[in-house]
Each structure stands twice: as structure tokens, then as C-alpha cells.
Coordinates of C-alpha atoms in Angstrom, one line a residue:
X1 CA 15.2 -34.7 2.8
X2 CA 11.8 -36.4 2.6
X3 CA 8.5 -34.8 3.4
X4 CA 8.3 -36.3 6.9
X5 CA 11.8 -35.0 7.6
X6 CA 10.9 -31.5 6.6
X7 CA 7.8 -31.6 8.7
X8 CA 9.7 -32.8 11.7
X9 CA 12.3 -30.0 11.2
X10 CA 9.5 -27.5 10.9
X11 CA 7.9 -28.8 14.1
X12 CA 11.2 -28.6 15.9
X13 CA 11.7 -25.0 14.7
X14 CA 8.2 -24.1 15.9
X15 CA 8.9 -25.6 19.3
X16 CA 12.3 -24.0 19.7
X17 CA 11.0 -20.6 18.6
X18 CA 12.7 -17.7 16.9
X19 CA 15.5 -15.6 18.2
X20 CA 15.1 -11.9 19.0
X21 CA 17.2 -11.0 16.0
X22 CA 15.0 -13.1 13.7
X23 CA 11.8 -11.6 15.0
X24 CA 13.3 -8.1 14.6
X25 CA 14.2 -8.7 11.0
X26 CA 10.7 -10.1 10.3
X27 CA 9.0 -7.1 11.8
X28 CA 11.4 -4.4 10.6
X29 CA 12.2 -3.1 14.1
X30 CA 15.4 -3.2 16.1
X31 CA 16.2 -5.9 18.7
X32 CA 16.5 -3.1 21.2
X33 CA 12.9 -2.1 20.5
X34 CA 11.7 -5.6 21.2
X35 CA 13.6 -5.8 24.5
X36 CA 12.2 -2.4 25.5
X37 CA 8.6 -3.6 24.8
X38 CA 9.4 -6.7 26.9
X39 CA 10.6 -4.6 29.9
X40 CA 7.9 -1.9 29.7
X41 CA 4.8 -3.8 28.6
X42 CA 5.5 -7.5 29.1
X43 CA 5.5 -8.2 25.3
X44 CA 8.3 -10.7 25.4
X45 CA 8.7 -14.4 24.9
X46 CA 6.8 -16.5 27.4
X47 CA 9.5 -19.1 27.7
X48 CA 13.3 -19.1 27.7
X49 CA 15.4 -22.0 26.5
X50 CA 18.4 -23.4 28.4
X51 CA 21.0 -20.7 29.0
X52 CA 18.2 -18.1 29.3
X53 CA 18.1 -17.5 25.5
X54 CA 15.0 -15.7 24.5
X55 CA 12.9 -17.8 22.0
X56 CA 9.7 -16.4 20.5
X57 CA 6.8 -18.7 19.9
X58 CA 4.2 -18.0 17.1
X59 CA 1.9 -16.5 19.7
X60 CA 4.7 -14.2 20.9
X61 CA 5.4 -13.1 17.4
X62 CA 1.7 -12.5 16.7
X63 CA 1.5 -10.3 19.8
X64 CA 4.4 -8.0 18.8
X65 CA 3.1 -7.9 15.2
X66 CA -0.2 -6.5 16.6
X67 CA 1.8 -4.0 18.6
X68 CA 3.6 -2.9 15.4
X69 CA 0.3 -2.4 13.6
X70 CA -1.4 -0.5 16.4
X71 CA 1.5 1.9 17.0
X72 CA 1.9 2.5 13.3
X73 CA -1.7 3.5 13.2
X74 CA -1.0 6.1 15.9
X75 CA -2.2 4.3 19.1
X76 CA -0.2 5.2 22.2
X77 CA 2.3 2.4 23.0
X78 CA 0.8 1.5 26.4
X79 CA -2.7 1.2 24.9
X80 CA -1.4 -0.8 21.9
X81 CA 0.5 -3.1 24.2
X82 CA -2.7 -3.7 26.3
X83 CA -4.7 -4.6 23.2
X84 CA -1.9 -6.8 21.8
X85 CA -1.8 -8.8 25.1
X86 CA -5.6 -9.2 25.1
X87 CA -5.6 -10.3 21.5
X88 CA -2.7 -12.7 21.4
X89 CA -1.1 -12.9 24.9
X90 CA -3.1 -15.7 26.4
X91 CA -2.9 -16.4 30.1
X92 CA 0.3 -14.4 30.7
X93 CA 1.0 -13.0 34.2
X94 CA 1.1 -9.5 32.7
X95 CA -2.3 -9.9 31.1
X96 CA -4.7 -7.5 32.9
X97 CA -7.7 -9.8 32.3
X98 CA -8.1 -13.3 33.8
X99 CA -10.7 -14.3 31.2
X100 CA -10.0 -16.0 27.9
X101 CA -8.5 -13.6 25.3
X102 CA -11.0 -12.1 22.8
X103 CA -10.2 -10.5 19.5
X104 CA -10.3 -6.8 20.1
X105 CA -10.4 -4.1 17.4
X106 CA -7.6 -1.6 17.2
X107 CA -8.2 1.6 19.0
X108 CA -9.7 4.3 16.8
X109 CA -7.0 6.7 15.6
X110 CA -7.6 10.1 14.3
X111 CA -5.7 10.8 11.2
X112 CA -4.1 14.2 11.6
X113 CA -2.3 16.5 9.2
X114 CA 1.3 16.1 8.1
X115 CA 3.8 15.8 10.9
X116 CA 7.5 16.3 11.1
X117 CA 9.8 13.3 11.4
X118 CA 8.4 10.0 12.6
X119 CA 10.1 7.8 10.0
X120 CA 8.5 4.4 9.8
X121 CA 10.7 1.3 9.9
X122 CA 13.9 3.3 9.7
X123 CA 12.8 4.9 6.4
X124 CA 13.7 8.6 5.8
X125 CA 10.1 9.9 5.5
X126 CA 10.5 13.5 6.7
X127 CA 7.3 15.7 6.8
X128 CA 4.5 13.4 5.8
X129 CA 0.9 12.4 6.7
X130 CA 0.5 10.0 9.6
X131 CA -0.6 7.3 7.2
X132 CA 2.8 7.1 5.7
X133 CA 4.4 5.9 8.9
X134 CA 2.2 2.9 9.1
X135 CA 2.5 2.2 5.4
X136 CA 6.3 2.3 5.6
X137 CA 6.4 0.0 8.6
X138 CA 4.1 -2.5 6.9
X139 CA 6.3 -2.4 3.8
X140 CA 9.5 -3.1 5.9
X141 CA 7.7 -6.0 7.5
X142 CA 6.7 -7.3 4.1
X143 CA 3.1 -7.3 5.4
X144 CA 1.1 -7.5 2.2
X145 CA -2.4 -7.7 3.8
X146 CA -1.6 -4.7 5.9
X147 CA -0.3 -2.7 2.9
X148 CA -3.4 -3.5 0.9
X149 CA -5.7 -2.4 3.8
X150 CA -3.9 0.8 4.5
X151 CA -3.6 1.8 0.8
X152 CA -7.3 1.2 0.1
X153 CA -8.2 3.1 3.3
X154 CA -6.2 6.1 2.1
X155 CA -7.9 6.0 -1.3
X156 CA -11.4 5.7 0.2
X157 CA -10.8 8.5 2.7
X158 CA -8.9 11.0 0.7
X159 CA -9.6 10.1 -3.0
X160 CA -7.1 9.1 -5.6
X161 CA -5.2 12.3 -6.1
X162 CA -4.5 13.1 -2.5
X163 CA -3.8 9.4 -1.6
X164 CA -1.2 9.3 -4.5
X165 CA 0.5 12.6 -3.9
X166 CA 0.5 12.6 -0.1
X167 CA 0.6 9.0 1.0
X168 CA 1.8 6.7 -1.8
X169 CA 4.5 8.9 -3.4
X170 CA 6.3 10.0 -0.1
X171 CA 6.5 6.3 1.0
X172 CA 7.7 5.1 -2.3
X173 CA 10.4 7.8 -2.4
X174 CA 11.5 6.9 1.1
X175 CA 11.9 3.3 0.2
X176 CA 13.8 4.3 -2.9
X177 CA 16.2 6.4 -1.0
X178 CA 16.7 3.6 1.5
X179 CA 17.4 1.2 -1.3
X180 CA 19.9 3.5 -2.9
X181 CA 21.8 4.0 0.3
X182 CA 21.8 0.4 1.4
X183 CA 23.3 -1.5 -1.5
X184 CA 21.2 -4.5 -2.4
X185 CA 19.0 -4.3 0.8
X186 CA 15.4 -3.2 0.7
X187 CA 14.9 -4.3 -3.0
X188 CA 12.2 -6.7 -1.8
X189 CA 10.5 -3.9 0.2
X190 CA 10.4 -1.6 -2.9
X191 CA 9.1 -4.3 -5.1
X192 CA 6.3 -5.4 -2.7
X193 CA 5.3 -1.8 -2.0
X194 CA 5.2 -0.9 -5.7
X195 CA 3.1 -4.0 -6.5
X196 CA 0.6 -3.3 -3.7
X197 CA 0.3 0.4 -4.8
X198 CA -0.4 -0.8 -8.3
X199 CA -3.0 -3.3 -7.0
X200 CA -4.7 -0.6 -4.9
X201 CA -4.9 1.8 -7.9
X202 CA -6.7 -0.9 -9.9
X203 CA -9.0 -1.7 -7.0
X204 CA -9.8 1.9 -6.3
X205 CA -13.3 1.8 -7.8
X206 CA -14.3 -0.7 -5.1
X207 CA -13.8 1.9 -2.3
X208 CA -14.7 5.1 -4.2
X209 CA -18.2 6.5 -4.7
X210 CA -19.7 6.0 -8.2
X211 CA -19.2 8.9 -10.6
X212 CA -21.2 9.9 -13.6
X213 CA -19.8 8.1 -16.6
X214 CA -18.9 9.7 -19.9
X215 CA -21.5 8.7 -22.6
X216 CA -20.7 5.5 -24.5
X217 CA -18.6 6.2 -27.6
X218 CA -16.9 9.3 -26.2
X219 CA -13.4 9.9 -27.3
X220 CA -10.9 8.4 -24.8
X221 CA -7.6 9.5 -23.4
X222 CA -4.7 7.2 -24.5
X223 CA -2.1 6.6 -21.8
X224 CA 1.3 5.2 -22.8
X225 CA 4.9 5.1 -21.5
X226 CA 7.4 6.2 -24.1
X227 CA 9.3 3.4 -25.9
X228 CA 11.8 1.9 -23.5
X229 CA 10.2 3.5 -20.4
X230 CA 9.5 0.8 -17.8
X231 CA 8.3 3.0 -15.0
X232 CA 4.5 2.9 -15.4
X233 CA 3.3 3.4 -11.8
X234 CA 2.6 7.2 -12.1
X235 CA 0.7 6.6 -15.3
X236 CA -1.4 3.9 -13.5
X237 CA -2.2 6.6 -10.9
X238 CA -3.3 9.0 -13.7
X239 CA -5.5 6.2 -15.2
X240 CA -7.1 5.6 -11.8
X241 CA -7.7 9.3 -11.1
X242 CA -9.3 9.8 -14.5
X243 CA -11.5 6.7 -13.9
X244 CA -12.6 8.3 -10.6
X245 CA -14.0 11.1 -12.7
X246 CA -15.5 8.8 -15.3
X247 CA -13.1 9.8 -18.1
X248 CA -12.7 7.0 -20.6
X249 CA -9.1 5.8 -21.0
X250 CA -7.0 3.3 -23.0
X251 CA -4.1 2.3 -20.8
X252 CA -1.2 0.8 -22.8
X253 CA 1.3 0.6 -20.0
X254 CA 5.1 0.4 -20.0
X255 CA 7.5 0.7 -23.0
X256 CA 5.0 1.0 -25.8
X257 CA 6.5 0.5 -29.2
X258 CA 6.1 3.4 -31.6
X259 CA 4.0 1.4 -34.1
X260 CA 1.7 0.1 -31.4
X261 CA 1.1 3.6 -30.1
X262 CA 0.4 5.0 -33.6
X263 CA -2.0 2.1 -34.3
X264 CA -3.9 2.7 -31.1
X265 CA -4.3 6.4 -31.9
X266 CA -5.5 5.7 -35.4
X267 CA -8.0 3.1 -34.2
X268 CA -9.5 4.9 -31.2
X269 CA -9.4 8.6 -32.3
X270 CA -8.6 9.8 -28.8
X271 CA -9.2 13.3 -27.5
X272 CA -5.7 13.3 -25.9
X273 CA -2.5 11.2 -25.8
X274 CA -0.4 11.1 -22.6
X275 CA 3.3 10.2 -23.1
X276 CA 5.1 9.4 -19.8
X277 CA 8.9 9.5 -19.6
X278 CA 10.7 9.1 -16.3
X279 CA 14.1 9.9 -17.8
X280 CA 15.5 12.2 -20.5
X281 CA 16.7 9.1 -22.4
X282 CA 13.2 7.9 -23.0
X283 CA 11.5 11.3 -23.7
X284 CA 11.1 11.6 -27.5
X285 CA 10.1 15.1 -28.8
X286 CA 10.0 13.8 -32.4
X287 CA 7.5 11.1 -31.3
X288 CA 5.3 13.7 -29.5
X289 CA 5.3 15.9 -32.6
X290 CA 4.4 12.9 -34.8
X291 CA 1.5 11.9 -32.7
X292 CA 0.3 15.5 -32.5
X293 CA 0.3 15.6 -36.3
X294 CA -2.0 12.5 -36.8
X295 CA -5.4 13.4 -38.2
X296 CA -8.7 11.5 -38.8
X297 CA -12.3 12.3 -39.7
X298 CA -14.1 13.6 -42.7
X299 CA -12.6 16.3 -44.9
X300 CA -13.3 19.8 -43.5
X301 CA -13.7 18.4 -40.0
X302 CA -10.5 16.6 -39.4
X303 CA -9.5 16.1 -35.8
X304 CA -6.2 15.5 -34.1
X305 CA -5.3 14.6 -30.5
X306 CA -4.0 16.9 -27.7
X307 CA -0.6 15.5 -26.8
X308 CA 0.4 15.8 -23.2
X309 CA 4.1 14.9 -22.4
X310 CA 4.3 14.2 -18.6
X311 CA 7.0 13.0 -16.3
X312 CA 10.4 14.3 -15.1
X313 CA 12.1 13.1 -18.4
X314 CA 10.5 15.9 -20.3
X315 CA 12.5 19.1 -20.1
X316 CA 10.8 22.4 -20.7
X317 CA 12.7 22.8 -24.0
X318 CA 11.9 19.3 -25.3
X319 CA 8.2 19.7 -24.3
X320 CA 8.0 23.1 -25.9
X321 CA 4.7 23.8 -27.7
X322 CA 2.8 21.2 -25.6
X323 CA 0.7 21.6 -22.5
X324 CA 2.8 21.1 -19.3
X325 CA 1.6 19.6 -16.0
X326 CA 3.2 19.9 -12.7
X327 CA 1.8 16.7 -11.2
X328 CA -1.1 14.3 -11.1
X329 CA -3.6 17.0 -10.0
X330 CA -2.6 19.3 -12.8
X331 CA -2.8 16.5 -15.4
X332 CA -6.3 15.4 -14.2
X333 CA -7.6 18.9 -14.4
X334 CA -6.1 19.4 -17.9
X335 CA -7.5 16.2 -19.3
X336 CA -10.9 16.2 -17.6
X337 CA -11.3 19.8 -18.8
X338 CA -11.4 18.6 -22.4
X339 CA -14.9 17.2 -21.7
X340 CA -18.0 19.2 -21.0
X341 CA -20.5 18.5 -18.2
X342 CA -22.4 16.3 -20.6
X343 CA -19.3 14.2 -21.4
X344 CA -19.0 15.7 -24.9
X345 CA -15.5 16.7 -26.0
X346 CA -15.2 20.5 -26.1
X347 CA -12.0 20.9 -28.2
X348 CA -12.6 22.5 -31.6
X349 CA -11.8 20.4 -34.7
X350 CA -8.5 20.9 -36.4
X351 CA -8.7 22.0 -40.0
X352 CA -6.4 20.2 -42.3

């Protein structure tokens, strides 16, 4: 089909509009919800095709998208519907204002403490912060701009550690559970959410207040996933949280080969090496012991790194002899505690 033919087909689709089922799939809500919003608040398609089939125009879809965003942020449904009609509804009979529609900001929503239930977009969230509901619904809608905005808002408001442990992780786990119970469905939701979380972690310095930096030349913390370990997102969160405190890092990412890790340790002389393992199959106690045995510096003042095995793959027995961390907060406290207030490493040199 030529370009003109595709454009004509696209124009015809736009004129015909989307079915209720198509709009529901796009927004991550049920068709019943859309029909209920139409009956209660007048948020339905403005026109019906022959046979009284409901067809949603781009303006109709934009209006219910706004409704989804506002209710996910905690706005009461009636107020969210009013703002959605004013913003996108045009001259509908149900519009309370006869003037031209003006872009209205979303109603301010107070973010409260964790609340029970309230799964977003059909995801099993459980007891979570209010932000998780909106984040989950945006993920199910595949709404990347909304995900980016919500994630950065959480980081800016709560800081890296709280945003990761109480907003990002619960939503990621809910998507993962939904994926596992739904066959091949929700794979795209999990991938998009993971990517947006990773992006937000890298952009965190843009929304966080500046912190005093460690003096130039200070020994860094090396962060690496164990060989064969592809799950690097928790390590990215640790890298961002250390950066929030001004701790210098060298982030090597996923599945770091042994020789590459050893070369980095020898070249940078780190104060600590973090080895992340998601599964027991990738956790390597011999590698942790080998890294801990590396030494550098002049005779009589040799130094060696603190090795910190982190992640669920490390069992208590396999991580014996090494510091243990229960989560991101614990790891940040352990690693930042290796530096004094002046940024100088406080660990005593190892004699060897």
C-alpha cells in the first residue's frame, strides 16, 4: 500500500473513531468503567455511528485519559470528570461552562501515608503509598511521559531511598506478579516501567538538592553485578542513592566478567566493592573472597577493599565473613559510613 493509501486509511480510522474495547485496552481500564463514566459524568463519545455503536474520537480519548490521570493522582472522580470536560470536552451539552475550553491544572492532591488496597490498573499492589496507584495505572496505559513525571516527583519529594523502597519497588513487584500470572501479557508493561525507573534514577540529580561532594581523588565504591547476573536495576538505585550523598562510584552494570571486575579494582583502588546477585546461581563466594584479598599500595601500608555482597542471591552462609545489608537504606549507611565528614576514607589500612 502506498503512502497516500496509508494516509487515507489513517484518516478514515480517525473519522470512524475507536471502539470502547480499544479505548479500554489503551487506558488499562475495563469497558465497564468507561460506560460508568459516560453515564455518571458525561465522559463518553460525542457521536455514535450507525447502529448506535459507540465510537471514540481523539478528543473523547484525550478526555478520559485526563480522567485516568486525575483519579490516579487521588482527585475525587466527580471533580476529575469536571476538569477533564473543561480541558478536553469542547462544547458538549454536559460541559458546565459555555465558554471555550481552557487548559486547567489538575486539582492539588495531598499525598497521604500508605493505604490498604487500591490496586492501580488491576495490579495487585496491596498496602502501598498513594503514588503507587497512579504509577501502576500509568504503566498499564504505557504512558511514558506520565511515568517519568510521577517517578521524578517521587524522587524529588521523598529522596532516592524512600522513592525506591516505597514507590518504585512495590509497583515493580506488582507488575512482576501480574506478568507471572498472566502468561505473556504485561511483558511490555514491565519493560517500559523498568526503563522509566532506570531513567529516573539517572536523572535524579536534576530534582535533588546539591550535596557536598567528596574531595577529588577520593577512593570510590565499585558497583558490579556478578558474572551472568542481568538484573541491574537495584544496583542502579544504590548508585543513585550514593550519588545523592556525594559518594564517588564506578558503576559497571550487569553481568561483569571476572577479569573486567578485577582490572577495575586494581586500577581504581576502591574503598569498597559491591557485588549484586539476584539469584543463588550467580552469587559466587569464591569471587567475593578473591576480590577481598586484592591489595595495593606501598609496603607496610597495603590497602584492600571492603567487599559487600548484596541481593537475594547471597545466602547467609555464602556471604559469611562479609558485611550484610537488609536493603538499600542499610547498604547506603554502610558504604557512606566508610567516609568521614571531610570525605576522607576512615578504614584502617590492611597490613600485608
